[in-house]
Coordinates of C-alpha atoms and ligand atoms in Angstrom, one line a residue:
M1 CA -11.7 -8.1 -26.4
I2 CA -10.8 -7.9 -22.9
P3 CA -12.6 -10.7 -21.0
F4 CA -14.2 -8.9 -18.3
Q5 CA -16.6 -10.5 -15.7
A6 CA -19.2 -8.6 -13.9
R7 CA -19.1 -10.3 -10.5
Y8 CA -19.3 -7.2 -8.0
A9 CA -22.3 -6.0 -10.3
A10 CA -24.1 -9.3 -9.1
L11 CA -24.3 -8.2 -5.7
P12 CA -27.5 -6.6 -4.3
E13 CA -28.0 -3.5 -6.4
H14 CA -27.6 -1.0 -3.4
A15 CA -24.1 -2.2 -3.1
H16 CA -23.2 0.1 -6.2
V17 CA -24.3 2.4 -8.8
R18 CA -24.0 1.8 -12.4
Q19 CA -22.1 4.7 -13.9
S20 CA -20.3 5.3 -17.0
P21 CA -16.9 7.3 -17.0
V22 CA -16.9 10.6 -18.6
P23 CA -14.7 10.9 -21.6
V24 CA -11.5 13.3 -21.5
A25 CA -10.4 15.6 -24.2
A26 CA -7.0 14.5 -25.5
P27 CA -5.7 11.1 -23.8
R28 CA -2.0 10.4 -24.1
W29 CA -0.3 7.5 -22.8
I30 CA 2.0 7.9 -19.5
A31 CA 2.6 4.4 -18.6
F32 CA 1.1 1.1 -19.6
N33 CA 2.1 -2.2 -17.4
R34 CA 2.6 -4.7 -20.2
P35 CA 3.5 -7.6 -18.0
L36 CA 0.4 -7.1 -15.7
A37 CA -1.6 -6.7 -18.7
E38 CA -0.5 -9.8 -20.1
A39 CA -0.9 -11.6 -16.7
L40 CA -4.5 -10.7 -16.8
G41 CA -5.3 -11.6 -20.5
V42 CA -5.5 -8.0 -21.7
P43 CA -4.6 -8.4 -25.5
V44 CA -1.7 -6.2 -25.8
D45 CA -1.1 -6.8 -29.5
R46 CA -4.2 -4.8 -30.4
P47 CA -4.0 -1.1 -31.7
D48 CA -2.6 1.1 -28.8
T49 CA -5.4 3.6 -29.4
A50 CA -8.2 1.2 -28.6
L51 CA -6.6 0.5 -25.2
L52 CA -5.8 4.1 -24.7
E53 CA -9.6 5.0 -25.0
V54 CA -10.6 2.3 -22.6
F55 CA -7.9 3.5 -20.0
A56 CA -8.9 7.1 -20.5
G57 CA -12.5 6.4 -19.9
N58 CA -13.4 7.3 -23.2
R59 CA -14.7 3.9 -24.4
V60 CA -16.4 1.2 -22.2
P61 CA -15.0 -2.1 -23.4
D62 CA -17.5 -5.0 -24.3
G63 CA -18.3 -6.9 -21.5
A64 CA -17.4 -4.3 -18.7
R65 CA -20.3 -3.0 -16.5
P66 CA -18.8 0.1 -14.9
L67 CA -19.8 0.9 -11.4
A68 CA -19.2 3.0 -8.4
M69 CA -18.9 0.8 -5.0
A70 CA -20.7 2.1 -2.0
Y71 CA -18.8 2.2 1.1
A72 CA -18.6 4.2 4.6
G73 CA -15.7 4.7 6.8
H74 CA -14.1 6.2 9.8
Q75 CA -12.0 9.0 8.7
F76 CA -9.6 9.9 11.6
G77 CA -11.8 8.1 14.0
H78 CA -15.0 9.9 13.1
F79 CA -17.8 7.7 11.2
V80 CA -19.0 9.1 7.8
P81 CA -22.0 6.8 6.7
Q82 CA -21.5 7.4 3.1
L83 CA -18.2 7.9 1.2
G84 CA -18.1 5.5 -1.9
D85 CA -16.3 5.6 -5.1
G86 CA -16.5 9.5 -5.8
R87 CA -14.0 9.4 -8.6
A88 CA -13.4 5.9 -9.3
L89 CA -15.1 3.2 -11.1
L90 CA -15.0 -0.8 -11.4
L91 CA -14.8 -1.6 -15.0
G92 CA -15.0 -5.2 -14.0
E93 CA -12.9 -8.2 -13.1
L94 CA -10.2 -10.3 -14.8
Q95 CA -8.7 -13.5 -14.2
D96 CA -4.9 -14.2 -14.0
R97 CA -3.1 -17.3 -15.2
E98 CA -3.6 -19.0 -12.0
G99 CA -7.2 -18.3 -12.2
R100 CA -7.3 -15.5 -9.3
T101 CA -9.8 -12.9 -9.8
F102 CA -8.8 -9.1 -9.9
D103 CA -10.6 -6.1 -9.9
V104 CA -9.9 -3.3 -12.7
Q105 CA -10.8 0.2 -11.6
L106 CA -10.3 3.7 -13.2
K107 CA -9.4 6.2 -10.8
G108 CA -10.2 9.8 -11.9
S109 CA -12.8 8.9 -14.5
G110 CA -15.4 11.6 -13.6
P111 CA -18.1 12.3 -11.1
T112 CA -20.4 9.5 -9.6
P113 CA -23.3 9.8 -7.1
F114 CA -20.7 9.4 -4.5
S115 CA -18.6 12.5 -5.4
R116 CA -20.1 14.9 -2.6
G117 CA -19.2 17.9 -4.7
G118 CA -15.9 16.6 -5.9
D119 CA -15.0 16.7 -9.7
G120 CA -14.5 13.1 -9.9
R121 CA -11.1 13.8 -11.3
A122 CA -7.4 13.2 -10.5
A123 CA -4.4 15.2 -11.1
L124 CA -1.5 13.9 -12.8
G125 CA 1.0 14.4 -9.8
P126 CA -1.1 11.8 -7.5
V127 CA -1.4 9.4 -10.5
I128 CA 2.4 9.4 -11.0
R129 CA 2.9 8.9 -7.1
E130 CA 0.4 6.0 -6.9
Y131 CA 2.0 4.4 -10.2
L132 CA 5.4 4.7 -8.9
V133 CA 4.9 3.7 -5.1
S134 CA 2.4 1.0 -5.8
E135 CA 4.6 -0.7 -8.2
A136 CA 7.7 -0.4 -6.2
M137 CA 5.8 -1.7 -3.0
H138 CA 4.9 -4.7 -5.3
A139 CA 8.6 -5.1 -6.2
L140 CA 9.5 -4.9 -2.4
G141 CA 7.3 -7.8 -1.9
I142 CA 4.5 -6.1 -0.1
P143 CA 0.8 -6.7 -0.7
T144 CA -0.7 -3.9 -2.9
T145 CA -2.9 -2.7 -5.5
R146 CA -1.0 -2.6 -8.7
A147 CA -0.9 0.0 -11.3
L148 CA -2.0 -1.1 -14.9
A149 CA -2.0 2.1 -16.8
A150 CA -2.0 5.9 -16.6
V151 CA -3.1 8.4 -19.0
A152 CA -2.9 12.1 -19.1
T153 CA -6.3 13.6 -20.1
G154 CA -5.2 16.9 -21.9
E155 CA -7.6 18.4 -19.5
F156 CA -6.9 20.7 -16.2
V157 CA -8.3 20.0 -13.0
Q158 CA -8.9 22.7 -10.7
R159 CA -7.1 22.2 -7.1
E160 CA -5.3 25.1 -5.4
Q161 CA -4.2 26.1 -8.8
P162 CA -5.0 24.4 -12.1
L163 CA -3.2 21.1 -12.7
P164 CA -2.8 18.7 -15.6
G165 CA -5.3 15.7 -15.2
G166 CA -4.8 12.0 -15.3
V167 CA -6.6 8.6 -15.1
I168 CA -4.6 5.8 -13.2
T169 CA -6.1 2.2 -13.8
R170 CA -5.7 0.1 -10.5
V171 CA -5.8 -3.5 -10.1
A172 CA -6.6 -5.3 -6.7
R173 CA -7.5 -8.7 -5.6
S174 CA -10.5 -6.9 -4.2
H175 CA -11.6 -3.3 -3.4
V176 CA -13.8 -4.2 -0.6
R177 CA -13.0 -2.5 2.4
V178 CA -13.8 -2.4 6.3
G179 CA -15.7 0.7 5.1
T180 CA -17.7 -1.4 2.7
F181 CA -19.0 -3.7 5.6
Q182 CA -19.6 -0.6 7.8
Y183 CA -21.8 1.0 5.0
F184 CA -24.5 -1.9 5.2
A185 CA -24.1 -2.6 8.9
A186 CA -24.8 1.0 9.7
R187 CA -28.0 0.7 7.8
G188 CA -28.9 -2.7 9.6
D189 CA -28.8 -4.6 6.3
V190 CA -27.7 -7.8 7.8
D191 CA -28.4 -9.5 4.4
T192 CA -26.1 -7.5 2.4
V193 CA -23.3 -7.9 5.0
A194 CA -23.9 -11.8 4.8
A195 CA -23.7 -11.6 1.0
L196 CA -20.5 -9.5 1.1
I197 CA -19.0 -11.9 3.4
D198 CA -19.7 -15.0 1.1
F199 CA -18.3 -12.8 -1.8
T200 CA -15.2 -11.6 -0.1
L201 CA -14.4 -15.1 1.2
D202 CA -14.9 -16.5 -2.4
R203 CA -12.9 -13.9 -4.0
L204 CA -10.0 -14.1 -1.6
G205 CA -9.9 -18.0 -1.9
V206 CA -10.5 -18.3 1.9
S207 CA -12.6 -21.4 3.2
P208 CA -15.8 -20.3 5.2
G209 CA -15.5 -23.1 7.6
D210 CA -18.7 -23.6 9.9
N211 CA -18.8 -19.8 10.5
A212 CA -18.3 -17.6 7.5
A213 CA -18.1 -14.2 9.2
L214 CA -15.4 -15.6 11.7
A215 CA -13.3 -17.0 9.1
L216 CA -13.4 -13.6 7.5
L217 CA -12.4 -11.9 10.6
D218 CA -9.4 -14.4 11.3
H219 CA -8.4 -13.9 7.6
A220 CA -8.6 -10.1 8.2
V221 CA -6.5 -10.1 11.4
E222 CA -3.8 -12.0 9.9
A223 CA -3.6 -10.2 6.8
Q224 CA -3.6 -6.8 8.4
A225 CA -0.8 -8.1 10.8
A226 CA 1.3 -9.4 8.1
L227 CA 0.8 -6.1 5.9
V228 CA 1.6 -3.7 8.6
A229 CA 4.8 -5.6 9.7
K230 CA 5.9 -5.4 6.1
W231 CA 5.3 -1.8 6.0
L232 CA 7.3 -1.1 9.1
G233 CA 10.0 -3.3 7.5
V234 CA 10.5 -0.8 4.9
G235 CA 10.1 2.5 6.6
F236 CA 6.4 3.2 5.1
I237 CA 4.0 5.4 6.4
H238 CA 0.6 5.0 4.8
G239 CA -0.7 8.4 6.0
V240 CA -4.4 7.8 6.0
M241 CA -5.4 4.5 7.5
N242 CA -9.0 5.1 7.6
T243 CA -11.4 2.2 7.6
D244 CA -12.2 3.0 4.0
N245 CA -8.5 2.7 3.1
C246 CA -8.3 -0.8 4.8
A247 CA -8.8 -3.7 2.2
L248 CA -10.0 -7.1 3.4
S249 CA -7.4 -8.6 1.0
G250 CA -4.6 -7.2 2.9
E251 CA -3.3 -5.2 0.1
T252 CA -2.0 -1.5 0.6
I253 CA -4.7 0.6 -0.9
D254 CA -4.7 4.4 -1.3
Y255 CA -1.4 6.1 -2.0
G256 CA -2.5 9.7 -1.2
P257 CA -0.2 11.1 1.2
C258 CA 2.0 8.0 1.9
A259 CA 5.7 8.2 2.2
F260 CA 8.7 6.5 3.2
M261 CA 11.0 7.8 5.9
D262 CA 14.6 8.6 5.4
T263 CA 15.9 9.2 9.0
F264 CA 14.4 6.8 11.5
D265 CA 11.8 8.1 13.9
P266 CA 8.8 6.2 15.1
K267 CA 6.5 9.4 15.6
Q268 CA 7.1 10.3 11.8
V269 CA 4.1 11.6 10.2
F270 CA 4.1 13.3 6.7
S271 CA 0.4 14.0 6.0
S272 CA -0.6 17.5 6.4
I273 CA -4.0 16.6 7.9
D274 CA -2.6 14.1 10.5
R275 CA -2.0 16.7 13.2
H276 CA -1.9 14.4 16.1
G277 CA 0.1 11.7 14.7
R278 CA -2.8 9.2 14.7
Y279 CA -1.2 7.6 11.6
A280 CA 2.6 7.8 12.6
Y281 CA 4.9 5.2 11.8
A282 CA 5.0 3.3 15.1
N283 CA 1.1 3.7 15.5
Q284 CA 0.3 1.9 12.4
P285 CA -0.3 -1.6 14.0
V286 CA -2.5 0.2 16.7
I287 CA -4.6 1.6 14.2
A288 CA -4.9 -1.6 12.2
H289 CA -6.1 -3.1 15.4
W290 CA -8.7 -0.5 15.7
N291 CA -9.8 -0.9 12.1
L292 CA -10.1 -4.7 12.7
A293 CA -12.6 -3.8 15.7
R294 CA -14.6 -1.8 13.6
L295 CA -14.9 -4.8 11.1
A296 CA -15.9 -7.1 13.8
E297 CA -18.5 -4.9 14.9
T298 CA -20.2 -5.2 11.6
L299 CA -19.9 -8.9 11.5
L300 CA -21.6 -9.5 15.0
A301 CA -25.1 -10.3 13.5
C302 CA -23.7 -12.8 11.2
I303 CA -21.3 -14.6 13.8
D304 CA -24.1 -15.7 16.4
G305 CA -27.7 -15.0 17.0
D306 CA -26.7 -14.4 20.6
E307 CA -25.0 -11.1 20.8
N308 CA -23.0 -11.7 23.7
A309 CA -21.7 -14.9 22.2
A310 CA -20.9 -13.0 19.2
I311 CA -19.1 -10.5 21.1
A312 CA -17.0 -12.9 23.1
K313 CA -15.9 -14.6 19.9
V314 CA -14.8 -11.5 18.1
N315 CA -12.9 -10.2 21.4
E316 CA -10.9 -13.5 21.5
R317 CA -9.9 -12.7 17.9
L318 CA -9.1 -9.1 18.6
E319 CA -7.4 -9.8 21.7
A320 CA -4.9 -12.1 19.7
F321 CA -3.9 -9.3 17.3
P322 CA -0.9 -7.8 19.3
G323 CA 0.7 -11.3 19.4
I324 CA 0.2 -12.2 15.8
F325 CA 1.3 -8.9 14.6
E326 CA 4.6 -9.1 16.9
R327 CA 5.1 -12.7 15.5
H328 CA 5.1 -11.0 11.7
W329 CA 7.1 -8.1 13.1
R330 CA 9.8 -10.2 14.5
A331 CA 10.0 -12.5 11.2
V332 CA 10.3 -9.1 9.2
F333 CA 13.1 -7.6 11.1
G334 CA 14.8 -10.9 12.4
A335 CA 15.4 -11.5 8.6
K336 CA 16.7 -7.7 8.3
L337 CA 19.0 -8.6 11.0
G338 CA 20.3 -11.9 9.4
L339 CA 18.7 -14.2 12.0
A340 CA 17.9 -17.7 10.7
E341 CA 14.7 -17.5 12.8
A342 CA 13.7 -14.7 15.3
G343 CA 12.0 -15.9 18.5
P344 CA 10.4 -14.0 21.2
E345 CA 13.6 -13.5 23.1
D346 CA 15.0 -11.7 19.9
A347 CA 12.6 -8.9 20.2
A348 CA 15.0 -6.9 22.5
L349 CA 17.7 -7.3 20.0
I350 CA 15.6 -5.8 17.2
R351 CA 14.4 -2.8 19.4
G352 CA 18.1 -2.2 20.3
F353 CA 18.9 -1.5 16.7
L354 CA 16.0 0.6 16.1
D355 CA 16.9 2.5 19.3
A356 CA 20.4 2.9 18.1
L357 CA 19.2 4.2 14.7
H358 CA 16.9 6.8 16.4
A359 CA 19.5 7.8 18.9
G360 CA 22.1 8.3 16.1
H361 CA 19.5 10.0 13.6
A362 CA 20.4 7.3 11.0
D363 CA 18.9 6.7 7.8
F364 CA 16.5 3.6 8.0
T365 CA 17.0 2.1 4.8
L366 CA 21.0 2.6 4.4
A367 CA 21.6 1.4 8.2
F368 CA 19.9 -1.8 7.4
R369 CA 21.5 -2.4 4.1
H370 CA 24.8 -1.6 5.3
L371 CA 24.6 -3.5 8.4
A372 CA 25.9 -6.6 6.6
G373 CA 29.3 -4.9 6.1
A374 CA 29.8 -5.2 9.8
L375 CA 29.4 -9.1 9.9
D376 CA 33.2 -9.6 9.7
G377 CA 33.7 -7.7 13.1
S378 CA 34.6 -4.2 11.8
T379 CA 32.5 -1.3 11.7
P380 CA 32.5 -0.1 7.8
A381 CA 32.6 3.8 7.4
L382 CA 29.6 3.4 5.1
L383 CA 27.8 2.3 8.2
A384 CA 29.2 4.3 10.8
G385 CA 29.0 7.6 8.6
L386 CA 25.1 7.2 9.0
F387 CA 25.1 7.8 12.6
A388 CA 25.4 11.3 14.1
D389 CA 26.1 9.6 17.4
R390 CA 27.4 5.9 17.2
S391 CA 27.5 5.1 20.9
A392 CA 24.5 3.0 21.0
L393 CA 25.5 1.2 17.6
D394 CA 28.9 0.5 19.2
A395 CA 27.3 -1.1 22.1
W396 CA 24.8 -3.0 20.1
L397 CA 27.0 -4.7 17.5
P398 CA 28.6 -7.1 19.8
Q399 CA 25.4 -8.3 21.0
W400 CA 24.3 -8.8 17.4
R401 CA 27.3 -10.8 16.5
A402 CA 27.0 -12.9 19.5
R403 CA 23.4 -13.8 18.4
L404 CA 24.6 -14.6 15.1
A405 CA 27.1 -16.9 16.4
D406 CA 24.4 -19.0 18.1
D407 CA 22.9 -19.6 14.6
D408 CA 26.1 -20.9 13.4
R409 CA 25.6 -20.1 9.7
P410 CA 28.5 -18.9 7.3
I411 CA 28.9 -15.1 6.8
D412 CA 28.3 -15.4 3.1
T413 CA 24.9 -17.0 3.6
I414 CA 23.7 -14.4 6.5
R415 CA 25.0 -11.5 4.0
S416 CA 23.1 -12.8 1.0
D417 CA 19.8 -13.4 3.2
M418 CA 20.2 -9.8 4.5
N419 CA 20.4 -8.3 0.9
V420 CA 17.1 -9.8 0.1
A421 CA 15.5 -8.5 3.2
N422 CA 17.0 -5.1 3.1
P423 CA 16.5 -3.0 -0.1
D424 CA 19.3 -1.0 -1.5
R425 CA 16.9 1.7 -2.6
I426 CA 13.2 2.7 -1.8
P427 CA 10.8 5.2 -3.3
R428 CA 12.1 8.2 -1.4
N429 CA 9.8 11.0 -1.4
H430 CA 11.8 13.6 -2.8
L431 CA 12.6 11.4 -5.7
V432 CA 8.7 10.7 -6.4
E433 CA 8.4 14.7 -6.1
R434 CA 11.3 15.1 -8.7
A435 CA 9.1 12.9 -11.1
I436 CA 6.2 14.6 -10.6
R437 CA 7.5 18.3 -10.8
A438 CA 9.3 17.2 -14.1
A439 CA 6.1 15.6 -15.5
E440 CA 3.8 18.7 -14.4
D441 CA 6.0 21.5 -15.0
R442 CA 8.0 20.4 -18.0
D443 CA 5.9 17.6 -19.5
D444 CA 8.9 15.5 -19.0
F445 CA 8.3 11.9 -18.1
S446 CA 11.9 10.6 -18.2
V447 CA 12.4 10.9 -14.5
F448 CA 9.1 8.9 -13.8
E449 CA 10.2 6.4 -16.4
R450 CA 13.7 6.1 -14.8
L451 CA 12.4 5.5 -11.3
Q452 CA 10.0 2.8 -12.5
R453 CA 13.1 0.9 -13.8
A454 CA 15.1 1.7 -10.8
W455 CA 12.4 0.4 -8.3
A456 CA 11.5 -2.6 -10.2
R457 CA 14.6 -4.5 -8.6
P458 CA 14.9 -2.7 -5.2
F459 CA 17.3 -5.3 -3.7
E460 CA 19.8 -5.5 -6.5
F461 CA 22.7 -2.9 -6.2
D462 CA 23.1 -1.2 -9.7
E463 CA 25.7 1.2 -10.5
D464 CA 23.4 3.0 -12.8
F465 CA 20.9 3.7 -10.0
A466 CA 23.6 4.3 -7.5
D467 CA 22.5 8.1 -7.1
L468 CA 18.9 6.9 -6.0
R469 CA 20.1 5.2 -2.7
D470 CA 20.9 8.5 -0.8
P471 CA 18.6 10.4 1.3
P472 CA 17.7 13.8 0.3
A473 CA 19.9 16.8 0.6
D474 CA 18.5 19.5 3.1
H475 CA 17.0 21.5 0.3
E476 CA 15.3 18.4 -1.2
R477 CA 13.6 17.1 2.1
V478 CA 9.9 16.7 1.8
T479 CA 8.4 17.2 5.2
Q480 CA 4.8 17.3 4.3
T481 CA 2.5 15.1 2.0
F482 CA -0.9 15.8 0.7
C483 CA -4.1 13.7 0.4
G484 CA -3.5 14.5 -3.3
T485 CA -6.9 14.3 -5.0
Ligands
LIG1 P1 -9.7 9.3 -0.2 O1 -8.9 10.5 0.6 O2 -8.9 8.9 -1.5 O3 -9.6 8.0 0.6 O4 -11.0 9.7 -0.5 C1 -12.2 9.8 0.5 C2 -13.6 10.0 -0.2 O5 -13.4 11.1 -1.0 C3 -13.9 8.8 -1.2 O6 -15.2 8.7 -1.1 C4 -13.4 9.4 -2.4 O7 -14.3 8.8 -3.5 C5 -13.8 10.8 -2.3 N1 -13.0 11.7 -3.3 C6 -11.7 12.0 -3.0 N2 -11.3 13.0 -4.2 C7 -12.5 13.0 -4.9 C8 -12.8 13.8 -6.1 N3 -11.8 14.6 -6.8 N4 -13.9 14.0 -6.5 C9 -15.1 13.4 -6.0 N5 -14.8 12.4 -5.0 C10 -13.5 12.5 -4.4
LIG2 MG1 -9.4 6.2 -0.3

């Protein structure tokens, strides 16, 4: 028996809708995350088929009370008062060995009252993308939802063409989003906002202090700043930072059109629907700030009975965001440059390297990874060869070495620190695409399995995966991604 709890189900009943998954024709395992299952107390020694039935949505396990969560959201800046889980169901919650509680959610498990005409299903391609990328993000040390299981349904879903279907099981500290708060605030339902504040603080282990709503806002500000700084550190572009995809837990959620950039370009966008670059690489901190302002609006009535006093309190928090973000950003990029600690005066040095990457059209991941080779005063060919124009790099390297000299740390220490801050390989989009093509077109999951292994230890050089380090050849380059649903 899987020891499910039904905690979200205990919230006021209009927060969710009870809904059972719709069974699929011929479920087949694609992936099962055994270590994660064990950590959550899922009995993995039981017959495979019983678990397969659960993670395909064909059998509701004892103790689970599947439900679709209600939420709203700003999509590309436009408010939609009702979105909700249209193709996902929260099965229930499980605890890990440290006593932390996690949501377990099926995605692609059939329509719900929130489906708005959609089929409630997921195609296999997006399931593979989410499985690969979310697990890789975890291995890169970035807060994220995890992938517990992936199942092929044996059915087709109709998109622009018929595609094989899949169900992914996602695990999160909490699926409560900014959009969850917006759903109730937009209806003037202050009582449910208050209940949701208490629920979320309790779930995330955050003390309510003397003002629970402010404690939640403070937590969200810090968590989003930390998260987006980490995204920028690996060249990650989320692609659809709508408020319904912004989790209070500070986990990366929704791997629709996300992609990692190859050549560094702060304006990089992949998503086909992001025509104005709202969610471009360098705009992500600006959008996180904007999303936090939308969260703050929903909390006002719970912060202070006097609206002006409440506004003053949230403004103080929101105005602090850029500074908090900058602190996280400096910590991430200072470590990537091998600094023992990056202070405010190091921001210019960090920007200098990014500008050199941009000017030289260099690959973001490899340039940081090979930079350690230049610690001894040389400019190794592996590094220089990444730059179409190396004049900015050549001007910058002596400044960097002079700054490192101030730290007075041995080169070996700096090098090993840099190697755990700069991944050797990341989930490049053309590789994700390769895994999807093999699975969808040829029913071949070997690429998917190999990439899972390669990205489980992204900081360790591994000869077996040396071919996975490089940027795409011109014909392999993926220039556009889609909100695959
Ligand atoms: P997303 O783009 O994944 O953030 O989803 C935005 C909204 O559309 C959410 O309310 C989803 O539940 C809903 N949605 C996306 N795809 C489907 C689908 N295939 N069937 C039903 N609802 C969907
Ligand atoms: Mg979403």
